[in-house]
Coordinates of C-alpha atoms and ligand atoms in Angstrom, one line a residue:
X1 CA 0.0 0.0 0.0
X2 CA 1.1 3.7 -1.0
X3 CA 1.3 6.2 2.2
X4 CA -0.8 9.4 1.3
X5 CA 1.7 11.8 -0.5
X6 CA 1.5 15.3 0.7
X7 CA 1.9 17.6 -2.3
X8 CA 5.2 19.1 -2.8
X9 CA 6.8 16.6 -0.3
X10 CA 9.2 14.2 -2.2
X11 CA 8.8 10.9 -1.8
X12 CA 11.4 7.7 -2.2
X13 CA 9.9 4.4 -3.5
X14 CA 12.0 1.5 -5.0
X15 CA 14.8 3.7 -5.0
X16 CA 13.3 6.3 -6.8
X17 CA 13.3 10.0 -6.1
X18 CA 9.1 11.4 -6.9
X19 CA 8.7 15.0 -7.3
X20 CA 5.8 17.0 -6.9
X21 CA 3.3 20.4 -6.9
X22 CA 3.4 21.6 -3.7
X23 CA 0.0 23.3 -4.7
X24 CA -1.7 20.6 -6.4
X25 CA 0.7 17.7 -5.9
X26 CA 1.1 17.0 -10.0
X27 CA 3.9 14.7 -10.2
X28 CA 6.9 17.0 -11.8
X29 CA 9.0 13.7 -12.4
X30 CA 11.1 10.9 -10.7
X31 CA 14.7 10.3 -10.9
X32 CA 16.9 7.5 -9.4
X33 CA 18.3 7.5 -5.8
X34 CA 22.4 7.5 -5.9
X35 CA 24.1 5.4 -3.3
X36 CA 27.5 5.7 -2.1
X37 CA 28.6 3.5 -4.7
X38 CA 26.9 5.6 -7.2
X39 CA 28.1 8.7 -5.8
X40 CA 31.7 7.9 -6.0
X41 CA 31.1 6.2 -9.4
X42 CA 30.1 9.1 -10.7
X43 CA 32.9 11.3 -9.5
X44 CA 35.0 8.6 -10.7
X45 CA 33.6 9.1 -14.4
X46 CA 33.8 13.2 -14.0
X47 CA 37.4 12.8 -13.2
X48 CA 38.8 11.2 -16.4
X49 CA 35.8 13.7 -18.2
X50 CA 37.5 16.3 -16.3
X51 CA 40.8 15.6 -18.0
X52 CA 38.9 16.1 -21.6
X53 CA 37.0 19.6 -20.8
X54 CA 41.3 21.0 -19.0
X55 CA 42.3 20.0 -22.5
X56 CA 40.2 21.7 -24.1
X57 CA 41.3 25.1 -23.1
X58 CA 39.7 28.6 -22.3
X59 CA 38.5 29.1 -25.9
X60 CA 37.2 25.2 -26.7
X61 CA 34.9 25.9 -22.8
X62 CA 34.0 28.9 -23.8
X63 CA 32.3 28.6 -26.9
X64 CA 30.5 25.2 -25.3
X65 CA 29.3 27.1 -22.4
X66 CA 27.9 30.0 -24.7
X67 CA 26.2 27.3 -26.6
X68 CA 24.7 25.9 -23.1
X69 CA 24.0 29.1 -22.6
X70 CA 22.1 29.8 -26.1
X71 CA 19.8 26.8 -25.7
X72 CA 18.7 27.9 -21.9
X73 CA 17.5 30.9 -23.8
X74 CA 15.7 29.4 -26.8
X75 CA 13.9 26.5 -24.4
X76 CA 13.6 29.6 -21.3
X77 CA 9.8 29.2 -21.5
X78 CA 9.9 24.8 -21.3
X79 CA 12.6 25.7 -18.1
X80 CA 10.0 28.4 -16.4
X81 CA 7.1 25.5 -16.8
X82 CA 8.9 22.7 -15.4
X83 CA 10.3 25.3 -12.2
X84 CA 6.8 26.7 -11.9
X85 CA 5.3 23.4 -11.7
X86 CA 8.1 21.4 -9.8
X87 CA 8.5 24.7 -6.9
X88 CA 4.8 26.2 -7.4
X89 CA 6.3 29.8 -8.2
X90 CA 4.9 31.9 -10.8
X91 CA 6.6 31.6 -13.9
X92 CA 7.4 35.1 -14.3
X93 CA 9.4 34.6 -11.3
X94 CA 10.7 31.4 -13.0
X95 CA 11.8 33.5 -16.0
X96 CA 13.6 36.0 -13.9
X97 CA 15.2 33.4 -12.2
X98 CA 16.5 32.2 -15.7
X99 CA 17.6 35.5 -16.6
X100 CA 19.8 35.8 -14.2
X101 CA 21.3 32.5 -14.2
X102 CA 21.9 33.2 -18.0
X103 CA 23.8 36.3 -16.9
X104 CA 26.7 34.5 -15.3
X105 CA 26.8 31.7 -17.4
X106 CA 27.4 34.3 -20.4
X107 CA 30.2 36.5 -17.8
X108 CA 31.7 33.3 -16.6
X109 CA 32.1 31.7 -20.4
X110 CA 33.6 34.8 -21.4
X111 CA 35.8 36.0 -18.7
X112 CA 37.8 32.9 -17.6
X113 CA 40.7 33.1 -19.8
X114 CA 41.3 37.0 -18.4
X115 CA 40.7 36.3 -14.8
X116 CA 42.6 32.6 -14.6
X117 CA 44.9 32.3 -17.7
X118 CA 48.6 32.3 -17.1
X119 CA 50.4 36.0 -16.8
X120 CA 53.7 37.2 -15.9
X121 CA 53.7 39.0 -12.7
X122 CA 56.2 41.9 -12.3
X123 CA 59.6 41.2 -11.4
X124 CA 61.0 41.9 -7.5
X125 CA 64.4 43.3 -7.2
X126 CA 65.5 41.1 -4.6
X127 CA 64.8 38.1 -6.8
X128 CA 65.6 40.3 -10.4
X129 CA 67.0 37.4 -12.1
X130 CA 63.6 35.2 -11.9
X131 CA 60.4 36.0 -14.1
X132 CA 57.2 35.1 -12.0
X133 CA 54.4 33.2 -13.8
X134 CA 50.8 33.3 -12.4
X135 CA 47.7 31.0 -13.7
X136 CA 44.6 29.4 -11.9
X137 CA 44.5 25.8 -12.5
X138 CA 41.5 24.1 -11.7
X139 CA 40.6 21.2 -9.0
X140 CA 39.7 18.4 -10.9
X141 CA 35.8 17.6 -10.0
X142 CA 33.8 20.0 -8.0
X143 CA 30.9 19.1 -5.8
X144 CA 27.7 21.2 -6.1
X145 CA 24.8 20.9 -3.8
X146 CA 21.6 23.2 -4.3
X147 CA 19.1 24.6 -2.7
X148 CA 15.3 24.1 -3.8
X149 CA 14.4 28.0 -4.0
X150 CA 16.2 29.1 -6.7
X151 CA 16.7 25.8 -8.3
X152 CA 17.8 27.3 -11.4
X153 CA 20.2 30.2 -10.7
X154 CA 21.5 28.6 -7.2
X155 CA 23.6 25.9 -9.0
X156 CA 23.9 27.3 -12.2
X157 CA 26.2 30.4 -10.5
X158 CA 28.9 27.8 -8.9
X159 CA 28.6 25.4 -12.3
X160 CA 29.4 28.5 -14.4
X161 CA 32.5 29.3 -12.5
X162 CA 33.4 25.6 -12.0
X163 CA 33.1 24.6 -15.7
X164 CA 34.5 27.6 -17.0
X165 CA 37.5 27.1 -14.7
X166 CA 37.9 24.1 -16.4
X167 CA 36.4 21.6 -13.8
X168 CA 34.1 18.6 -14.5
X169 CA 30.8 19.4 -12.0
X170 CA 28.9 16.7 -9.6
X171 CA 25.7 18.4 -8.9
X172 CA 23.1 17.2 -6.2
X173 CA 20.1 18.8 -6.5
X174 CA 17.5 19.3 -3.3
X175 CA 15.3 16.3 -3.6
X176 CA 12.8 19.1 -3.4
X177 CA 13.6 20.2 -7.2
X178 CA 15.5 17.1 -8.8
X179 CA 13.6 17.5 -12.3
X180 CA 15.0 21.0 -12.6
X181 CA 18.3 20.0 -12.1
X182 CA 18.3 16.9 -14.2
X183 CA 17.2 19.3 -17.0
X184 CA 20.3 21.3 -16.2
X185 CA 22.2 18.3 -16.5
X186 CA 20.4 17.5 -19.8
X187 CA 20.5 20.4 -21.7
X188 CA 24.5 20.3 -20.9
X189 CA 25.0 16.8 -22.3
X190 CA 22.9 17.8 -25.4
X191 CA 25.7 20.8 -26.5
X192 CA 28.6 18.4 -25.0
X193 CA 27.7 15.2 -25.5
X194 CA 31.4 13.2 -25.9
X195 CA 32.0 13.5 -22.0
X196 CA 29.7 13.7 -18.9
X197 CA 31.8 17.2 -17.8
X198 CA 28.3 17.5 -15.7
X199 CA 26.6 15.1 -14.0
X200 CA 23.8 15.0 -11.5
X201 CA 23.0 12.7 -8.4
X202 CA 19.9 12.4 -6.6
X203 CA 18.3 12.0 -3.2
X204 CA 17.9 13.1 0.1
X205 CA 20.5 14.7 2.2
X206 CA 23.0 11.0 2.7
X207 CA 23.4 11.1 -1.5
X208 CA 25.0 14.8 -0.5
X209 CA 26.8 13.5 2.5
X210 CA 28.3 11.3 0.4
X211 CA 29.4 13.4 -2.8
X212 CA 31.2 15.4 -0.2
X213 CA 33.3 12.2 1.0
X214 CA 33.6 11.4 -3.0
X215 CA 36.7 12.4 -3.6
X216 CA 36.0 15.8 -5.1
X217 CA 38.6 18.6 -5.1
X218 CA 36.1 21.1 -3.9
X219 CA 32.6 21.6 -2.8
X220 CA 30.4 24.3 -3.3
X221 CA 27.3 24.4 -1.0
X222 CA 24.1 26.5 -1.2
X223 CA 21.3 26.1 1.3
X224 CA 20.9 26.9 4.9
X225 CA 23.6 27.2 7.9
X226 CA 22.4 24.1 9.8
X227 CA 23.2 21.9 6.6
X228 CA 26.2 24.5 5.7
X229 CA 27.7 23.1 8.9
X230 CA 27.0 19.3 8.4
X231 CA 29.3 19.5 5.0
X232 CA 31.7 21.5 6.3
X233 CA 32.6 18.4 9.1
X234 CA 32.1 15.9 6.1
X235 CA 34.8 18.1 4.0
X236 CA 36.9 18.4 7.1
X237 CA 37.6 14.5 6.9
X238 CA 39.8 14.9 3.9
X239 CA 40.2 18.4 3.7
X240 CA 38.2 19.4 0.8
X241 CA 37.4 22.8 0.9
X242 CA 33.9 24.0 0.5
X243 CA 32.5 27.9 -0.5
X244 CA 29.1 28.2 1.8
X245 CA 26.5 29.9 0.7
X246 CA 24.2 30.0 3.5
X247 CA 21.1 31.4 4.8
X248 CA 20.4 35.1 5.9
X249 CA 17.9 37.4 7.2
X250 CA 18.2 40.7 5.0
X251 CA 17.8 44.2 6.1
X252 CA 16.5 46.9 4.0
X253 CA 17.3 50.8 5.5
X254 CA 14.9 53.5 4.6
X255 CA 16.9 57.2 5.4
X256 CA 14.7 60.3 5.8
X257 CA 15.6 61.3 2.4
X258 CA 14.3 58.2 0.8
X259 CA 12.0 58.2 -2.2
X260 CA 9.0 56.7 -0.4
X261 CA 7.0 54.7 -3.2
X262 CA 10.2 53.4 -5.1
X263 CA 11.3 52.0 -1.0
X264 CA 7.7 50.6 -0.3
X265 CA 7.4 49.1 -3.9
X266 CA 11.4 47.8 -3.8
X267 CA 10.2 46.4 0.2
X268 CA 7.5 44.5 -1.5
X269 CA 9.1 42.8 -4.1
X270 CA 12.0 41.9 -2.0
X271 CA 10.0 40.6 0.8
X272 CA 7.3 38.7 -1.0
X273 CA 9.0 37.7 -4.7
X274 CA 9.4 33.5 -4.7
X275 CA 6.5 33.8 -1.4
X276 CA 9.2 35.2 0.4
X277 CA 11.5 32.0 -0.4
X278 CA 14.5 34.4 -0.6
X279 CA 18.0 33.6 0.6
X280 CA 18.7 37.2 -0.1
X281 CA 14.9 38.5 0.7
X282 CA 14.7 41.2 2.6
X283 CA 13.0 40.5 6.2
X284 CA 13.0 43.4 8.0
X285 CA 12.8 46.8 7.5
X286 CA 14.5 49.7 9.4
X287 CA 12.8 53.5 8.9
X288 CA 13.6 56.2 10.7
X289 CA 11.0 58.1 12.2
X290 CA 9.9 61.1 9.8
X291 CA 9.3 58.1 6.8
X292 CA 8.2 55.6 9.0
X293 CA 4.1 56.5 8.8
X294 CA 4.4 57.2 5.0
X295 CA 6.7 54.2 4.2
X296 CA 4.6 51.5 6.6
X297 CA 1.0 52.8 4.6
X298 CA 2.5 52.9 1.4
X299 CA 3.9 49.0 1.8
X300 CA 0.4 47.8 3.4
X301 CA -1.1 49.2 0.5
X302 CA 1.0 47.5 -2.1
X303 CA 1.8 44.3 -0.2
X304 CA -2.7 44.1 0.1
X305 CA -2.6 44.3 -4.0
X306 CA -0.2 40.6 -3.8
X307 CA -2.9 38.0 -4.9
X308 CA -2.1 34.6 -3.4
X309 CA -1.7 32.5 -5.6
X310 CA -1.0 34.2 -8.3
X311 CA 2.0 36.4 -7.4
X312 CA 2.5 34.7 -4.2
X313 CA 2.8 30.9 -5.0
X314 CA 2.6 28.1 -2.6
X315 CA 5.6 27.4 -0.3
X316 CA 7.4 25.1 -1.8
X317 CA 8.9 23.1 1.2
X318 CA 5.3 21.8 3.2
X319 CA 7.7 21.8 6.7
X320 CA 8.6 25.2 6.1
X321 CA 4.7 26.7 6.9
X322 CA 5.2 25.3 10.8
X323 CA 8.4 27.5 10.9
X324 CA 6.4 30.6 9.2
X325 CA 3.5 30.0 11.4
X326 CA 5.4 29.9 14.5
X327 CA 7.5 33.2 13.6
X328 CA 4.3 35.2 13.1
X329 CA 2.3 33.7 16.2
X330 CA 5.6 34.4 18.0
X331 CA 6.0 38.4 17.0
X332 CA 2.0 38.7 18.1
X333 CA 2.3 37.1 21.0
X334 CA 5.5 39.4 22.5
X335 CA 3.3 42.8 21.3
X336 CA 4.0 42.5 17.3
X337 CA 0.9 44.1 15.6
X338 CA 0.1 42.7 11.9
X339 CA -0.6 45.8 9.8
X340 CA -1.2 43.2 6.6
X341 CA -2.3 39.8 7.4
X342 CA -1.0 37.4 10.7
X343 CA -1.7 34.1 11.4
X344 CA -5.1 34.0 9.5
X345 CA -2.8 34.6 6.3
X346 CA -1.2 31.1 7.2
X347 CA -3.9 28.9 4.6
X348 CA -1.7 25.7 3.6
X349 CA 0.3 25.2 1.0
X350 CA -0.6 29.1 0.9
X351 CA 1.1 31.9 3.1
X352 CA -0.8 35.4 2.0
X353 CA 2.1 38.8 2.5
X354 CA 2.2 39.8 5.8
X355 CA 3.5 43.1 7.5
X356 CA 4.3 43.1 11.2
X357 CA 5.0 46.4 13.4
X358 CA 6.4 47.2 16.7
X359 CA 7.9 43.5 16.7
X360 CA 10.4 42.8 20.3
X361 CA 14.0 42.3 19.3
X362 CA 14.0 39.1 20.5
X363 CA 10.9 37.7 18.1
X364 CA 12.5 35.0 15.9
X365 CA 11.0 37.2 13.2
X366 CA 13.8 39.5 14.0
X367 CA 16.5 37.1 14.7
X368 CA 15.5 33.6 12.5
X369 CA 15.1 33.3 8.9
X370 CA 11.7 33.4 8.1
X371 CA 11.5 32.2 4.2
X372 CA 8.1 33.2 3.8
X373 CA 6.1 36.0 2.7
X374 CA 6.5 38.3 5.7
X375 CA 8.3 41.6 6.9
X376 CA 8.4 43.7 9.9
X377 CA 9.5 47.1 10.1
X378 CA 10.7 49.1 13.2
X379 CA 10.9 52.8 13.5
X380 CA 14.3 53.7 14.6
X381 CA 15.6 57.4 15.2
X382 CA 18.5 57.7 12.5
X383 CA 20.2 55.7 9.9
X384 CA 23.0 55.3 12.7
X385 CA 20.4 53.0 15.0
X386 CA 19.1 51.3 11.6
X387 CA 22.7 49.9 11.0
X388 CA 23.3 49.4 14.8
X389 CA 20.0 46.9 14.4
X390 CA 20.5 45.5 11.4
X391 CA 23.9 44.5 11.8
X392 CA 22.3 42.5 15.2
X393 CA 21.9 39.0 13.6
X394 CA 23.9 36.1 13.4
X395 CA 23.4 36.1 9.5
X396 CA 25.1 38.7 7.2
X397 CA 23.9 37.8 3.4
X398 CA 22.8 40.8 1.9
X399 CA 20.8 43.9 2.5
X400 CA 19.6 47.4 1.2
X401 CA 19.4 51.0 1.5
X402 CA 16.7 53.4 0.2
X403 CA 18.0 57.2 0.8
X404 CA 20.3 59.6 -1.3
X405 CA 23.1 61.9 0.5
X406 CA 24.1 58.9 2.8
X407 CA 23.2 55.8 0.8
X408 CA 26.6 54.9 -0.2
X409 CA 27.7 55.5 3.3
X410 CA 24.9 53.3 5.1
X411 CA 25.5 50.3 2.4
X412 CA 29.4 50.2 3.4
X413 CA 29.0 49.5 7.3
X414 CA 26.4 47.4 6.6
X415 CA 27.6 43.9 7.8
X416 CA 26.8 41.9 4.7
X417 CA 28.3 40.6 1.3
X418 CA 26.3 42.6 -0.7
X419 CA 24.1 46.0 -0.4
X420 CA 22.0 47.5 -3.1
X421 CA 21.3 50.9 -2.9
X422 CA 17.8 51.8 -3.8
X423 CA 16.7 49.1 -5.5
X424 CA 16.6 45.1 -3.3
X425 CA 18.4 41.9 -4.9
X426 CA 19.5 43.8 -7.6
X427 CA 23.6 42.6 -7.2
X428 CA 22.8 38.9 -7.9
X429 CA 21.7 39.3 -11.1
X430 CA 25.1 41.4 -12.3
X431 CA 27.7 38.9 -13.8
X432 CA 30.7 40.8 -12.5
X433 CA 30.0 41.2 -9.2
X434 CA 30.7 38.5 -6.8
X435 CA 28.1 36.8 -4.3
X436 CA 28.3 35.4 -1.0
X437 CA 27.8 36.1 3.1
X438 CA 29.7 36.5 6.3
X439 CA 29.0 35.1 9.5
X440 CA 26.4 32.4 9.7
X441 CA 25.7 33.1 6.0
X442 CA 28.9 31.3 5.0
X443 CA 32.2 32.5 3.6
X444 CA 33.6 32.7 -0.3
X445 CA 31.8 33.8 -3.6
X446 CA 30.5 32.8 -6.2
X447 CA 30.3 34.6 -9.6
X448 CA 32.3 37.8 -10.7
X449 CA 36.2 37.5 -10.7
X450 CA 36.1 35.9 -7.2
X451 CA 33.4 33.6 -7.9
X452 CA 35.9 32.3 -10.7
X453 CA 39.2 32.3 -8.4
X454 CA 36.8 30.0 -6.1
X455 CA 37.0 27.0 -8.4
X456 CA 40.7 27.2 -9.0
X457 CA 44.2 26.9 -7.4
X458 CA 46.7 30.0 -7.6
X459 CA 49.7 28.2 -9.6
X460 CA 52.8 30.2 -9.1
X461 CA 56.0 29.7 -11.1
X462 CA 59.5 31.5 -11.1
X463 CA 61.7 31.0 -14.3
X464 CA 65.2 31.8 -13.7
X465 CA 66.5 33.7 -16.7
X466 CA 70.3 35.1 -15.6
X467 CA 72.9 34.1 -12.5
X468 CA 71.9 35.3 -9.1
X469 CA 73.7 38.9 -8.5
X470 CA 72.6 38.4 -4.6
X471 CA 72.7 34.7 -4.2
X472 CA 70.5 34.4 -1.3
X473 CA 69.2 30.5 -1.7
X474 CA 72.4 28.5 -2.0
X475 CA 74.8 27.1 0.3
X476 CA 77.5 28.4 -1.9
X477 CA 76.9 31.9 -1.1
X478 CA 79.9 33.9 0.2
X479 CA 80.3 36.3 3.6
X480 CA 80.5 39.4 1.4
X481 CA 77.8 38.3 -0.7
X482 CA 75.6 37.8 2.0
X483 CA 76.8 41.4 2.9
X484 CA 75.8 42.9 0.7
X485 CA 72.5 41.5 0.7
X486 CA 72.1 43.3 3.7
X487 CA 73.4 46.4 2.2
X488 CA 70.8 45.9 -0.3
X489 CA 68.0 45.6 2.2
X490 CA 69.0 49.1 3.8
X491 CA 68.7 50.9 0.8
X492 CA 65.5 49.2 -0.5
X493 CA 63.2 48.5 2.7
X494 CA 65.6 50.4 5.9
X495 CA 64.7 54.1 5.7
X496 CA 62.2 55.1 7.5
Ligands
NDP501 P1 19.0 22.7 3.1 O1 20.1 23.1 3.9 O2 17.9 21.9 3.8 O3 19.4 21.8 1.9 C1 20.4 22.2 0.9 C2 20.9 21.0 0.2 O4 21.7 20.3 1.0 C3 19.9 20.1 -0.4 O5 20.3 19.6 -1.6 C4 19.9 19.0 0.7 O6 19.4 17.8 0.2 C5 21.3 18.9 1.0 N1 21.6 18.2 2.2 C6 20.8 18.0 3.3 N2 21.5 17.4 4.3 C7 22.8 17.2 3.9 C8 23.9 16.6 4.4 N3 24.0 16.1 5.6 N4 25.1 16.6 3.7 C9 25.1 17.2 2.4 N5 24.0 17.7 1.8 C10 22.9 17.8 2.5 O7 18.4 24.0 2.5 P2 17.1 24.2 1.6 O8 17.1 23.3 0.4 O9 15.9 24.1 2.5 O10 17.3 25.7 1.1 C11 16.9 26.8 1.8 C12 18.1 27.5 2.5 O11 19.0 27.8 1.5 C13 17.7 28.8 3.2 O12 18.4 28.8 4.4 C14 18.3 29.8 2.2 O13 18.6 31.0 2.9 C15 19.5 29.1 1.7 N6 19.9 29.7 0.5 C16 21.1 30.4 0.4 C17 21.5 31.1 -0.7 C18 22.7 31.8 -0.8 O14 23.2 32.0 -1.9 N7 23.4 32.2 0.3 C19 20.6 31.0 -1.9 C20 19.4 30.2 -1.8 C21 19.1 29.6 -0.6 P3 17.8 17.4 0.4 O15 17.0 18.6 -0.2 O16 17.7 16.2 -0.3 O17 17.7 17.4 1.9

C-alpha cells in the first residue's frame, strides 16, 4: 500500500526519487536514488571527463558554455514550466530566475581566460634574475549541492565558474527540485555530448553526504547554515574545501531622504517575490522616524494588491509553513501588531504577505530566517540606530538602503556581502559582481572575478633567466655576498 503523499513533499519508493506540486501535488517527475557507490562512481567518471574539458582550453569551454548558454535561452519558457510546476512559483518569477542564471553563465564563459589564464607577474628586485608566472588551474571535480528556492540560478552560479575554470561538475540537487536539475544536466549533455563534464545525483540529504566524502577537489554548498555546517565536518575528513552559501535574514534601510514609493514598492518585491523563499529576501525593515508613517501605509497598501496565488505561489517546502507560522504567532504574542495579514494569512500550502510592526528584538522574526512571505519594520531614530540593528543578527547575506546623500555610506558598514542601494536583490543578477555572506551566512563567492578564483588553485612559477647577482638560496653563497644582501635591504626597505 502507497502512504498518502502530501503535495510538494518528495517521496522515495523502489529507490526512486518522486517530485511533486506543492500546490496541487502534479507529479513533476522521478529520478533514481544514488548510493554511495553511485556517488563515487560518478565522481570517478567526472574525473577522467575532467581531464577532456582541461584540454580543451579557455577558448574550446567557452564557446560550449555559450552554446549551453544559447539553448537555456531558446527552451527559457519549457525551463520556467517545469520550475513553476516542480517549486509552485509563478513563472514570471521562473523567467527572472532564468535570466539571471543566463547572466553569469554568459560573464563566466567569457571571462575565464582573463581572470585565470597564465600571466607574468612583475619582477622583484631582490629576486631580479627570476620571471614570475601566475595561472589558476582548476581542481579536478567540483561538488555542487543546491538549494530548492532558486533551483535554477543557485547551482547554475557555482557550475558557471566551476566549468568555466575548467572543472568537471557533480551536482546534487535538493530532492525538493531534482527534475530542474536533471534538465540542467540534460541540456548540458545535449551541447557536449562526448563526456559527462556535468553530471547529476539524486536524493535526500546521505546522496549529499556522500558526494562530499567522494573524492572531489572542492565543494560548493548553497542552502541553509544548519546543513552548511554538516558538509563542512564531512569536507573536514579529507580536507576538501567548501564555499558556503548559506542562509540570511536581510535588512532593508529606509533614510529620511528616501524616495517613499520606489522604497515601499522595492520592500514588497523583496519581501514577497518567490513567497518570500529568498536567501537574499529582505525581512525586515528599518525606517527612521519622519518616513516611518508614510513608508509603513505605502507597503500595506502594495503588499494588500499581492494575490495569493498568483503572485505569491505556494511554499514550496510543506515543513517550512510550521516555521512561518510559528514566527508570526511568536512576534504577536511578544506585542507585534500585523498591519497586513497574521496568522489568519497562514492557509496551507498558501502563506498570504504579511507586514508586522512594533515587533520585540527578540521575536525570531527578527532574529531567524523566516522564508516566507512576511516583513516587519521598526521605527528607529536615525540611519545610525538602523545599521546598529541590522547589523544585530547572526546572518550577514545581503541587504539594502533606500535614501540619497548617505546611501553609499549606510550600504558600506552594513555587515553583509552585498548591499543594493535603492533598489533590493538587484547585485545577484550582475555577472561581475561576486556573491556570498559572512557570519552564519557562509564564507567565499560565487560569480564575478572571485566567484571564478573560487574553483581554481593560484599556480605560481619563477623561471630563472640570468645568474643570481645576490645569491640568497644556495649554500654556496659567500660572507661578502651575503653582505651585501644586507646592504641591499638598507637601501630598498631600511629608511624610514
Ligand atoms: P537545506 O540546507 O535543507 O538543503 C540544501 C541542500 O543540502 C539540499 O540539496 C539538501 O538535500 C542537501 N543536504 C541535506 N543534508 C545534507 C547533508 N547532511 N550533507 C550534504 N547535503 C545535505 O536547504 P534548503 O534546500 O531548505 O534551502 C533553503 C536554505 O538555503 C535557506 O536557508 C536559504 O537562505 C538558503 N539559500 C542560500 C542562498 C545563498 O546564496 N546564500 C541562496 C538560496 C538559498 P535534500 O534537499 O535532499 O535534503
Amino acid at each position: 500500500m502507497t502512504a498518502t503523499r502530501v503535495p510538494g513533499q518528495p517521496v522515495v519508493e523502489d529507490g526512486v526519487l518522486i517530485s511533486t506540486n506543492p500546490a496541487s501535488g502534479a507529479e513533476a517527475g522521478r529520478v533514481p536514488v544514488a548510493d554511495v557507490e553511485a556517488v563515487n562512481e560518478t565522481v570517478r567518471r567526472a574525473a577522467e571527463a575532467a581531464l577532456w574539458w582541461q584540454a580543451l582550453g579557455y577558448d574550446g569551454r567557452r564557446e560550449r558554455l555559450l552554446r549551453w548558454r544559447s539553448l537555456i535561452v531558446r527552451r527559457i519558457d519549457e525551463l520556467a514550466q517545469l520550475t513553476s510546476l516542480e517549486t509552485g512559483k509563478p513563472a514570471a518569477d521562473a523567467i527572472v530566475e532564468g535570466t539571471a542564471a543566463v547572466e553569469h553563465l554568459d560573464w563566466a564563459a567569457h571571462n575565464a581566460r582573463r581572470v585565470l589564464g597564465p600571466r607574468k607577474v612583475r619582477t622583484r628586485l631582490l629576486t631580479a634574475e627570476h620571471s614570475g608566472h601566475l595561472e589558476y588551474q582548476p581542481y579536478g571535480v567540483v561538488g555542487v549541492i543546491g538549494p530548492w528556492n532558486y533551483p535554477i540560478l543557485t547551482p547554475v552560479g557555482p557550475i558557471s565558474g566551476a566549468l568555466a575554470a575548467g572543472n568537471a561538475v557533480v551536482f546534487k540537487p535538493s530532492e525538493y527540485t531534482p527534475i530542474v536539475g536533471q534538465w540542467l544536466v540534460d541540456t548540458f549533455a545535449e551541447v557536449v555530448p562526448e563526456q559527462p563534464v556535468l553530471q547529476a545525483v539524486h536524493g535526500l540529504g546521505d546522496t549529499g553526504a556522500a558526494l562530499c566524502r567522494s573524492g572531489v577537489g572542492k565543494m560548493a554548498f548553497t542552502g541553509s547554515t544548519a546543513t552548511a555546517k554538516k558538509v563542512l565536518a564531512a569536507c573536514a575528513e579529507n580536507l576538501v574545501p567548501a564555499v558556503i552559501e548559506a542562509g540570511g535574514k536581510d535588512a532593508l534601510i529606509v533614510d529620511a531622504d528616501a524616495d517613499i514609493p520606489a522604497a515601499a514598492e522595492a520592500a514588497v518585491w523583496g519581501s514577497m517575490t518567490n513567497a518570500g523563499q529568498t536567501c537574499i529576501g529582505i525581512e525586515r525593515v528599518y525606517a527612521v522616524a519622519p518616513v516611518y508613517d508614510a513608508f509603513v501605509s505605502a507597503v500595506v497598501e502594495k503588499a494588500g494588491q499581492l494575490r495569493t496565488g498568483e503572485e505569491i505561489g505556494p511554499i514550496t517546502m510543506p515543513r517550512q509553513i510550521d516555521i512561518i507560522r510559528d514566527h508570526i504567532d511568536d512576534a504577536l504574542a511578544k506585542g507585534g501588531r500585523a498591519v497586513l495579514g497574521g496568522s489568519d494569512a497562514v492557509q496551507p500550502p498558501y502563506v498570504s504577505p504579511t507586514v508586522l510592526v512594533d515587533v520585540p528584538a527578540d521575536s525570531r522574526e527578527i532574529s531567524d530566517e523566516t522564508f516566507g512571505p512576511t516583513l516587519t519594520i521598526t521605527k528607529v531614530a536615525d540611519a545610525d540606530e538602523a545599521v546598529e540593528k541590522a547589523n544585530s543578527t547572526a546572518y550577514g547575506l545581503g541587504g539594502a538602503v533606500f535614501g540619497r546623500k548617505n546611501a553609499l555610506r549606510i550600504a558600506r558598514k552594513l555587515r553583509s556581502g552585498m548591499v543594493a542601494v535603492n533598489s533590493t536583490l538587484t547585485f545577484v543578477g550582475m555577472g561581475n559582481l561576486p556573491f556570498g555572506g559572512v557570519g552564519e551566512s557562509g564564507f567565499g563567492r560565487i560569480h564575478g572575478e572571485d566567484g571564478l578564483r573560487e574553483f581554481a588553485r593560484a599556480k605560481s612559477i619563477t623561471v630563472r633567466r640570468g645568474p643570481s647577482v645576490l645569491p640568497a638560496m644556495t649554500f654556496e653563497r659567500t660572507p661578502a655576498q651575503v653582505a651585501t644582501i644586507v646592504k641591499a635591504l638598507r637601501i630598498l626597505y631600511g629608511r624610514k
